[in-house]
PDB file of C-alpha atoms in Angstrom:
ATOM      1  CA  MET D   1       0.000   0.000   0.000  1.00 48.00           C
ATOM      2  CA  ILE D   2       1.308   3.441  -0.930  1.00 53.00           C
ATOM      3  CA  PRO D   3       1.471   5.704   2.154  1.00 57.00           C
ATOM      4  CA  ASN D   4      -0.365   9.016   1.972  1.00 66.00           C
ATOM      5  CA  ALA D   5      -1.855   8.149  -1.411  1.00 60.00           C
ATOM      6  CA  PRO D   6      -3.311  11.286  -3.022  1.00 66.00           C
ATOM      7  CA  ASN D   7      -6.963  11.808  -3.684  1.00 68.00           C
ATOM      8  CA  PRO D   8      -7.284  11.106  -7.449  1.00 66.00           C
ATOM      9  CA  ALA D   9      -9.561  14.103  -7.760  1.00 66.00           C
ATOM     10  CA  ARG D  10      -6.681  16.372  -6.633  1.00 80.00           C
ATOM     11  CA  VAL D  11      -3.976  15.000  -8.939  1.00 86.00           C
ATOM     12  CA  LEU D  12      -3.054  17.490 -11.687  1.00 85.00           C
ATOM     13  CA  THR D  13      -1.363  17.011 -15.022  1.00 87.00           C
ATOM     14  CA  PRO D  14       1.552  19.308 -15.970  1.00 89.00           C
ATOM     15  CA  THR D  15      -0.806  21.107 -18.376  1.00 89.00           C
ATOM     16  CA  GLN D  16      -3.340  21.737 -15.626  1.00 89.00           C
ATOM     17  CA  LEU D  17      -0.712  22.940 -13.166  1.00 88.00           C
ATOM     18  CA  ASN D  18       0.876  25.302 -15.690  1.00 86.00           C
ATOM     19  CA  ARG D  19      -2.542  26.680 -16.610  1.00 90.00           C
ATOM     20  CA  LEU D  20      -3.381  27.242 -12.940  1.00 90.00           C
ATOM     21  CA  ALA D  21      -0.016  28.921 -12.287  1.00 87.00           C
ATOM     22  CA  ARG D  22      -0.471  31.180 -15.306  1.00 86.00           C
ATOM     23  CA  SER D  23      -3.934  32.207 -14.118  1.00 88.00           C
ATOM     24  CA  LEU D  24      -2.684  32.951 -10.603  1.00 88.00           C
ATOM     25  CA  LEU D  25       0.209  35.047 -11.922  1.00 84.00           C
ATOM     26  CA  GLU D  26      -1.792  37.062 -14.444  1.00 81.00           C
ATOM     27  CA  ASP D  27      -4.835  37.631 -12.226  1.00 84.00           C
ATOM     28  CA  GLY D  28      -2.938  38.098  -8.986  1.00 83.00           C
ATOM     29  CA  LEU D  29      -0.291  40.608 -10.077  1.00 86.00           C
ATOM     30  CA  GLY D  30      -1.943  42.543 -12.892  1.00 84.00           C
ATOM     31  CA  LEU D  31       0.131  45.274 -14.543  1.00 87.00           C
ATOM     32  CA  VAL D  32       3.661  45.640 -13.165  1.00 89.00           C
ATOM     33  CA  TRP D  33       6.345  48.286 -13.749  1.00 92.00           C
ATOM     34  CA  LEU D  34       9.946  47.030 -13.776  1.00 92.00           C
ATOM     35  CA  GLU D  35      13.272  48.823 -14.110  1.00 92.00           C
ATOM     36  CA  GLY D  36      16.134  46.729 -15.403  1.00 93.00           C
ATOM     37  CA  GLU D  37      18.903  46.321 -17.939  1.00 93.00           C
ATOM     38  CA  ILE D  38      18.467  44.754 -21.375  1.00 94.00           C
ATOM     39  CA  SER D  39      20.579  41.669 -22.057  1.00 94.00           C
ATOM     40  CA  GLY D  40      20.611  38.974 -24.749  1.00 94.00           C
ATOM     41  CA  PHE D  41      18.321  40.916 -27.101  1.00 96.00           C
ATOM     42  CA  THR D  42      17.092  39.071 -30.195  1.00 95.00           C
ATOM     43  CA  ARG D  43      14.498  39.978 -32.814  1.00 94.00           C
ATOM     44  CA  ALA D  44      12.622  37.005 -34.256  1.00 95.00           C
ATOM     45  CA  ALA D  45      11.579  36.758 -37.904  1.00 95.00           C
ATOM     46  CA  SER D  46       8.021  37.248 -36.643  1.00 95.00           C
ATOM     47  CA  GLY D  47       8.963  40.718 -35.380  1.00 94.00           C
ATOM     48  CA  HIS D  48       8.693  39.753 -31.707  1.00 96.00           C
ATOM     49  CA  TRP D  49      11.505  40.831 -29.354  1.00 97.00           C
ATOM     50  CA  TYR D  50      13.039  38.465 -26.798  1.00 96.00           C
ATOM     51  CA  PHE D  51      15.520  39.474 -24.113  1.00 97.00           C
ATOM     52  CA  GLN D  52      16.372  39.361 -20.415  1.00 93.00           C
ATOM     53  CA  LEU D  53      15.612  42.170 -17.975  1.00 95.00           C
ATOM     54  CA  LYS D  54      18.232  42.020 -15.250  1.00 93.00           C
ATOM     55  CA  ASP D  55      19.700  43.694 -12.211  1.00 90.00           C
ATOM     56  CA  ALA D  56      22.787  42.795 -10.185  1.00 84.00           C
ATOM     57  CA  GLN D  57      21.179  39.727  -8.579  1.00 87.00           C
ATOM     58  CA  ALA D  58      18.605  38.302 -10.990  1.00 90.00           C
ATOM     59  CA  GLN D  59      17.274  38.225 -14.532  1.00 90.00           C
ATOM     60  CA  LEU D  60      13.808  37.756 -16.007  1.00 92.00           C
ATOM     61  CA  ARG D  61      12.908  36.297 -19.402  1.00 94.00           C
ATOM     62  CA  SER D  62      10.967  39.027 -21.231  1.00 96.00           C
ATOM     63  CA  VAL D  63       8.948  39.263 -24.447  1.00 96.00           C
ATOM     64  CA  MET D  64       7.617  42.258 -26.358  1.00 96.00           C
ATOM     65  CA  PHE D  65       5.340  41.165 -29.170  1.00 95.00           C
ATOM     66  CA  ARG D  66       5.224  42.909 -32.533  1.00 94.00           C
ATOM     67  CA  ASN D  67       1.811  44.486 -31.864  1.00 93.00           C
ATOM     68  CA  ALA D  68       3.400  46.349 -28.923  1.00 93.00           C
ATOM     69  CA  ASN D  69       6.953  47.047 -30.113  1.00 93.00           C
ATOM     70  CA  PHE D  70       5.992  48.603 -33.477  1.00 91.00           C
ATOM     71  CA  ARG D  71       5.264  51.857 -31.629  1.00 86.00           C
ATOM     72  CA  LEU D  72       8.899  52.335 -30.597  1.00 87.00           C
ATOM     73  CA  ALA D  73      11.259  54.393 -32.746  1.00 80.00           C
ATOM     74  CA  ARG D  74      14.064  51.847 -32.404  1.00 85.00           C
ATOM     75  CA  PRO D  75      14.635  48.515 -30.678  1.00 91.00           C
ATOM     76  CA  PRO D  76      16.595  48.526 -27.421  1.00 92.00           C
ATOM     77  CA  VAL D  77      20.196  47.361 -27.350  1.00 91.00           C
ATOM     78  CA  ASN D  78      22.062  45.313 -24.775  1.00 92.00           C
ATOM     79  CA  GLY D  79      23.087  47.512 -21.855  1.00 89.00           C
ATOM     80  CA  ASP D  80      20.096  49.867 -22.140  1.00 89.00           C
ATOM     81  CA  ARG D  81      18.439  50.569 -18.800  1.00 88.00           C
ATOM     82  CA  VAL D  82      14.688  50.660 -19.304  1.00 92.00           C
ATOM     83  CA  LEU D  83      11.339  51.023 -17.592  1.00 90.00           C
ATOM     84  CA  ALA D  84       8.952  48.292 -18.705  1.00 93.00           C
ATOM     85  CA  ARG D  85       5.233  47.914 -18.048  1.00 92.00           C
ATOM     86  CA  GLY D  86       3.674  44.515 -18.531  1.00 93.00           C
ATOM     87  CA  ARG D  87       2.220  41.367 -17.054  1.00 91.00           C
ATOM     88  CA  VAL D  88       3.906  38.422 -15.412  1.00 89.00           C
ATOM     89  CA  SER D  89       2.869  35.208 -17.126  1.00 87.00           C
ATOM     90  CA  LEU D  90       3.847  31.618 -17.785  1.00 87.00           C
ATOM     91  CA  PHE D  91       4.393  29.963 -21.159  1.00 87.00           C
ATOM     92  CA  GLU D  92       2.324  26.850 -20.552  1.00 88.00           C
ATOM     93  CA  ALA D  93       3.983  24.519 -23.084  1.00 86.00           C
ATOM     94  CA  ARG D  94       7.397  24.773 -21.368  1.00 86.00           C
ATOM     95  CA  GLY D  95       6.508  26.085 -17.928  1.00 83.00           C
ATOM     96  CA  ASP D  96       8.668  29.178 -18.535  1.00 86.00           C
ATOM     97  CA  PHE D  97       8.139  32.151 -16.224  1.00 90.00           C
ATOM     98  CA  GLN D  98       8.168  35.329 -18.341  1.00 91.00           C
ATOM     99  CA  PHE D  99       7.313  39.030 -18.440  1.00 93.00           C
ATOM    100  CA  LEU D 100       5.057  40.177 -21.294  1.00 92.00           C
ATOM    101  CA  ILE D 101       5.888  43.811 -22.009  1.00 95.00           C
ATOM    102  CA  GLU D 102       3.296  46.258 -23.302  1.00 93.00           C
ATOM    103  CA  HIS D 103       5.296  49.495 -22.953  1.00 92.00           C
ATOM    104  CA  LEU D 104       9.036  50.209 -22.889  1.00 92.00           C
ATOM    105  CA  GLN D 105      10.909  53.464 -22.300  1.00 87.00           C
ATOM    106  CA  PRO D 106      14.540  54.421 -21.587  1.00 84.00           C
ATOM    107  CA  ALA D 107      15.658  54.791 -17.978  1.00 83.00           C
ATOM    108  CA  GLY D 108      19.211  55.929 -18.732  1.00 64.00           C
ATOM    109  CA  LEU D 109      22.418  54.050 -19.441  1.00 57.00           C
ATOM    110  CA  GLY D 110      22.651  50.626 -17.816  1.00 62.00           C
ATOM    111  CA  GLN D 111      24.833  50.434 -14.716  1.00 68.00           C
ATOM    112  CA  ILE D 112      27.183  47.862 -16.225  1.00 71.00           C
ATOM    113  CA  LEU D 113      27.630  49.907 -19.395  1.00 75.00           C
ATOM    114  CA  LEU D 114      27.996  53.091 -17.317  1.00 76.00           C
ATOM    115  CA  ALA D 115      30.779  51.553 -15.212  1.00 82.00           C
ATOM    116  CA  PHE D 116      32.514  50.428 -18.420  1.00 84.00           C
ATOM    117  CA  GLU D 117      32.329  53.917 -19.945  1.00 83.00           C
ATOM    118  CA  GLN D 118      33.631  55.498 -16.715  1.00 88.00           C
ATOM    119  CA  LEU D 119      36.585  53.104 -16.615  1.00 91.00           C
ATOM    120  CA  LYS D 120      37.344  53.730 -20.285  1.00 91.00           C
ATOM    121  CA  ALA D 121      37.263  57.500 -19.724  1.00 91.00           C
ATOM    122  CA  ARG D 122      39.560  57.220 -16.690  1.00 93.00           C
ATOM    123  CA  LEU D 123      42.111  55.121 -18.563  1.00 94.00           C
ATOM    124  CA  ALA D 124      41.947  57.448 -21.561  1.00 93.00           C
ATOM    125  CA  ALA D 125      42.620  60.448 -19.310  1.00 94.00           C
ATOM    126  CA  GLU D 126      45.771  58.685 -18.073  1.00 94.00           C
ATOM    127  CA  GLY D 127      46.944  58.278 -21.671  1.00 94.00           C
ATOM    128  CA  CYS D 128      46.538  54.495 -21.652  1.00 93.00           C
ATOM    129  CA  PHE D 129      45.100  54.459 -25.172  1.00 92.00           C
ATOM    130  CA  ASP D 130      47.565  56.926 -26.710  1.00 93.00           C
ATOM    131  CA  PRO D 131      48.872  55.663 -30.093  1.00 91.00           C
ATOM    132  CA  GLU D 132      52.506  55.965 -28.992  1.00 91.00           C
ATOM    133  CA  ARG D 133      51.892  53.352 -26.294  1.00 91.00           C
ATOM    134  CA  LYS D 134      51.205  50.705 -28.923  1.00 90.00           C
ATOM    135  CA  ARG D 135      54.115  48.371 -29.555  1.00 91.00           C
ATOM    136  CA  ARG D 136      55.077  47.003 -32.941  1.00 92.00           C
ATOM    137  CA  LEU D 137      54.072  43.400 -33.553  1.00 93.00           C
ATOM    138  CA  PRO D 138      56.766  41.005 -34.824  1.00 92.00           C
ATOM    139  CA  ALA D 139      56.237  40.108 -38.481  1.00 92.00           C
ATOM    140  CA  THR D 140      57.288  36.471 -37.989  1.00 93.00           C
ATOM    141  CA  PRO D 141      57.172  35.607 -34.279  1.00 94.00           C
ATOM    142  CA  SER D 142      58.962  32.474 -33.090  1.00 96.00           C
ATOM    143  CA  ARG D 143      57.342  32.273 -29.622  1.00 97.00           C
ATOM    144  CA  LEU D 144      53.795  33.217 -28.600  1.00 97.00           C
ATOM    145  CA  ASP D 145      51.938  33.019 -25.288  1.00 97.00           C
ATOM    146  CA  LEU D 146      48.258  32.109 -25.685  1.00 97.00           C
ATOM    147  CA  ILE D 147      45.850  32.973 -22.855  1.00 96.00           C
ATOM    148  CA  THR D 148      42.400  31.418 -23.197  1.00 94.00           C
ATOM    149  CA  SER D 149      40.167  28.573 -22.061  1.00 92.00           C
ATOM    150  CA  ALA D 150      41.361  25.142 -23.112  1.00 88.00           C
ATOM    151  CA  GLN D 151      37.764  23.907 -23.215  1.00 84.00           C
ATOM    152  CA  GLY D 152      36.087  25.992 -25.921  1.00 73.00           C
ATOM    153  CA  ALA D 153      36.212  25.725 -29.697  1.00 73.00           C
ATOM    154  CA  ALA D 154      38.075  29.049 -29.922  1.00 76.00           C
ATOM    155  CA  VAL D 155      41.406  27.594 -28.792  1.00 86.00           C
ATOM    156  CA  HIS D 156      41.351  24.949 -31.544  1.00 87.00           C
ATOM    157  CA  ASP D 157      40.489  27.539 -34.199  1.00 88.00           C
ATOM    158  CA  VAL D 158      43.275  29.830 -33.002  1.00 91.00           C
ATOM    159  CA  LEU D 159      45.892  27.072 -32.875  1.00 92.00           C
ATOM    160  CA  SER D 160      44.886  25.846 -36.327  1.00 92.00           C
ATOM    161  CA  GLY D 161      45.212  29.352 -37.771  1.00 92.00           C
ATOM    162  CA  LEU D 162      48.575  29.975 -36.101  1.00 94.00           C
ATOM    163  CA  ARG D 163      50.005  26.701 -37.390  1.00 92.00           C
ATOM    164  CA  ARG D 164      48.879  27.434 -40.931  1.00 94.00           C
ATOM    165  CA  ARG D 165      50.467  30.877 -40.925  1.00 94.00           C
ATOM    166  CA  TRP D 166      53.635  30.152 -38.915  1.00 94.00           C
ATOM    167  CA  PRO D 167      54.340  26.383 -38.870  1.00 94.00           C
ATOM    168  CA  ALA D 168      57.484  26.835 -36.756  1.00 94.00           C
ATOM    169  CA  LEU D 169      55.794  29.044 -34.136  1.00 95.00           C
ATOM    170  CA  GLN D 170      56.161  27.802 -30.546  1.00 96.00           C
ATOM    171  CA  VAL D 171      52.900  28.345 -28.624  1.00 96.00           C
ATOM    172  CA  ARG D 172      52.763  28.290 -24.830  1.00 96.00           C
ATOM    173  CA  LEU D 173      49.208  27.960 -23.455  1.00 96.00           C
ATOM    174  CA  PHE D 174      48.120  29.606 -20.206  1.00 97.00           C
ATOM    175  CA  GLU D 175      44.717  28.151 -19.421  1.00 95.00           C
ATOM    176  CA  THR D 176      42.124  30.340 -17.695  1.00 94.00           C
ATOM    177  CA  ALA D 177      38.394  30.858 -17.327  1.00 93.00           C
ATOM    178  CA  VAL D 178      37.091  33.419 -19.826  1.00 92.00           C
ATOM    179  CA  GLN D 179      33.737  34.183 -18.193  1.00 88.00           C
ATOM    180  CA  GLY D 180      32.244  34.105 -14.732  1.00 85.00           C
ATOM    181  CA  GLN D 181      33.051  35.733 -11.415  1.00 83.00           C
ATOM    182  CA  GLU D 182      36.641  34.455 -11.222  1.00 91.00           C
ATOM    183  CA  ALA D 183      37.562  35.043 -14.865  1.00 93.00           C
ATOM    184  CA  ALA D 184      39.048  38.542 -14.539  1.00 94.00           C
ATOM    185  CA  ARG D 185      41.264  37.462 -11.629  1.00 96.00           C
ATOM    186  CA  GLU D 186      42.373  34.286 -13.446  1.00 97.00           C
ATOM    187  CA  ILE D 187      43.162  36.112 -16.696  1.00 97.00           C
ATOM    188  CA  THR D 188      45.169  38.755 -14.816  1.00 97.00           C
ATOM    189  CA  ALA D 189      47.114  36.005 -13.029  1.00 97.00           C
ATOM    190  CA  ALA D 190      47.744  34.245 -16.361  1.00 97.00           C
ATOM    191  CA  LEU D 191      49.141  37.464 -17.848  1.00 97.00           C
ATOM    192  CA  ARG D 192      51.521  37.843 -14.912  1.00 97.00           C
ATOM    193  CA  ALA D 193      52.600  34.208 -15.201  1.00 97.00           C
ATOM    194  CA  ALA D 194      53.257  34.677 -18.915  1.00 97.00           C
ATOM    195  CA  ALA D 195      55.267  37.828 -18.221  1.00 96.00           C
ATOM    196  CA  ALA D 196      57.525  35.901 -15.833  1.00 96.00           C
ATOM    197  CA  ALA D 197      57.902  32.757 -17.963  1.00 96.00           C
ATOM    198  CA  GLN D 198      61.189  31.919 -19.675  1.00 96.00           C
ATOM    199  CA  PRO D 199      62.155  31.928 -22.429  1.00 96.00           C
ATOM    200  CA  ALA D 200      60.224  35.124 -23.018  1.00 95.00           C
ATOM    201  CA  ALA D 201      57.627  35.196 -25.771  1.00 96.00           C
ATOM    202  CA  GLU D 202      57.618  37.876 -28.457  1.00 97.00           C
ATOM    203  CA  VAL D 203      53.853  38.429 -28.402  1.00 96.00           C
ATOM    204  CA  CYS D 204      50.894  37.446 -26.224  1.00 97.00           C
ATOM    205  CA  LEU D 205      47.430  36.578 -27.560  1.00 96.00           C
ATOM    206  CA  LEU D 206      44.411  36.891 -25.237  1.00 96.00           C
ATOM    207  CA  THR D 207      41.295  35.441 -26.838  1.00 93.00           C
ATOM    208  CA  ARG D 208      37.814  33.952 -26.437  1.00 91.00           C
ATOM    209  CA  GLY D 209      34.804  33.415 -28.682  1.00 85.00           C
ATOM    210  CA  GLY D 210      31.639  35.473 -28.827  1.00 80.00           C
ATOM    211  CA  GLY D 211      28.875  35.641 -26.249  1.00 75.00           C
ATOM    212  CA  ALA D 212      26.291  37.846 -24.619  1.00 69.00           C
ATOM    213  CA  ARG D 213      27.432  41.169 -23.188  1.00 69.00           C
ATOM    214  CA  GLU D 214      27.555  39.791 -19.646  1.00 70.00           C
ATOM    215  CA  ASP D 215      29.666  36.833 -20.833  1.00 76.00           C
ATOM    216  CA  LEU D 216      32.375  39.302 -21.863  1.00 83.00           C
ATOM    217  CA  ALA D 217      32.175  41.385 -18.666  1.00 82.00           C
ATOM    218  CA  ALA D 218      35.398  39.897 -17.258  1.00 87.00           C
ATOM    219  CA  PHE D 219      37.345  41.809 -19.909  1.00 91.00           C
ATOM    220  CA  ASP D 220      36.048  45.151 -18.569  1.00 90.00           C
ATOM    221  CA  ASP D 221      38.085  44.725 -15.370  1.00 92.00           C
ATOM    222  CA  GLU D 222      40.475  47.544 -14.410  1.00 94.00           C
ATOM    223  CA  ALA D 223      43.161  45.279 -12.928  1.00 95.00           C
ATOM    224  CA  LEU D 224      43.150  43.238 -16.133  1.00 96.00           C
ATOM    225  CA  ALA D 225      43.478  46.369 -18.275  1.00 95.00           C
ATOM    226  CA  ARG D 226      46.458  47.520 -16.222  1.00 95.00           C
ATOM    227  CA  ALA D 227      48.080  44.079 -16.421  1.00 96.00           C
ATOM    228  CA  ILE D 228      47.873  44.309 -20.215  1.00 96.00           C
ATOM    229  CA  LEU D 229      49.431  47.789 -20.130  1.00 95.00           C
ATOM    230  CA  ALA D 230      52.283  46.544 -17.932  1.00 95.00           C
ATOM    231  CA  HIS D 231      52.975  43.390 -19.941  1.00 96.00           C
ATOM    232  CA  PRO D 232      56.542  43.301 -21.306  1.00 96.00           C
ATOM    233  CA  VAL D 233      55.532  42.224 -24.835  1.00 96.00           C
ATOM    234  CA  PRO D 234      52.646  43.301 -27.102  1.00 96.00           C
ATOM    235  CA  VAL D 235      49.272  41.835 -26.095  1.00 96.00           C
ATOM    236  CA  VAL D 236      46.751  41.170 -28.868  1.00 95.00           C
ATOM    237  CA  ALA D 237      43.171  40.973 -27.549  1.00 92.00           C
ATOM    238  CA  ALA D 238      40.838  38.955 -29.794  1.00 90.00           C
ATOM    239  CA  ILE D 239      37.620  38.984 -27.780  1.00 89.00           C
ATOM    240  CA  GLY D 240      34.213  37.987 -29.129  1.00 79.00           C
ATOM    241  CA  HIS D 241      32.918  39.020 -32.524  1.00 67.00           C
ATOM    242  CA  GLU D 242      33.718  42.116 -34.594  1.00 58.00           C
ATOM    243  CA  THR D 243      30.811  44.069 -33.053  1.00 58.00           C
ATOM    244  CA  ASP D 244      31.774  43.293 -29.425  1.00 61.00           C
ATOM    245  CA  VAL D 245      33.524  46.020 -27.414  1.00 66.00           C
ATOM    246  CA  THR D 246      35.415  45.459 -24.129  1.00 66.00           C
TER     247      THR D 246
END
């Protein structure tokens, strides 16, 4: 005999539970105003917009359908801080908690993007980006330090490209995380280890593949920027895709 067997009349299917949860959310909360930062924005072929609204501790899957977003002069971009009015709901087929946005307006520059711009301005004022600080790259390097994750596809693509161009090139890999809370500290430590390694390399390549804006946040770290500036050989940063800025 099964202990505490449920009353069959009270047993729900996943469909019934999701429908009940959706009803409770939509009827119980009504219209809600949220302030948050846009992340992971995509525009579907249907014209609907999908993105995350986030703050420092949490993020919320959000949708703005075409019949609501057509009123806006332009779509938001990642890093925008916005005020959004909408309804909390649940996509029944997958059980996904989501925010259905009816109205969207700017609330100023996102805090993450603002901190990045402030750091960039501070470093620029110190002359860190002055053209004369750039060092000439060797035309045919014989030794190269590579700083990246050993797990992703990027490292294999990079090594393949280096071997095709310079078959005799000696590559020394310094493995590190390239995203997450510890990534900036690990990358900075890898740069310092490379700087101290012997024999010295002629150039250092710091790289990772593309990702969402928050995935690249480790490369906005001030200590990391200063470690690059202090490195004894030229550091080439190949981060993300062509449109990514760190």
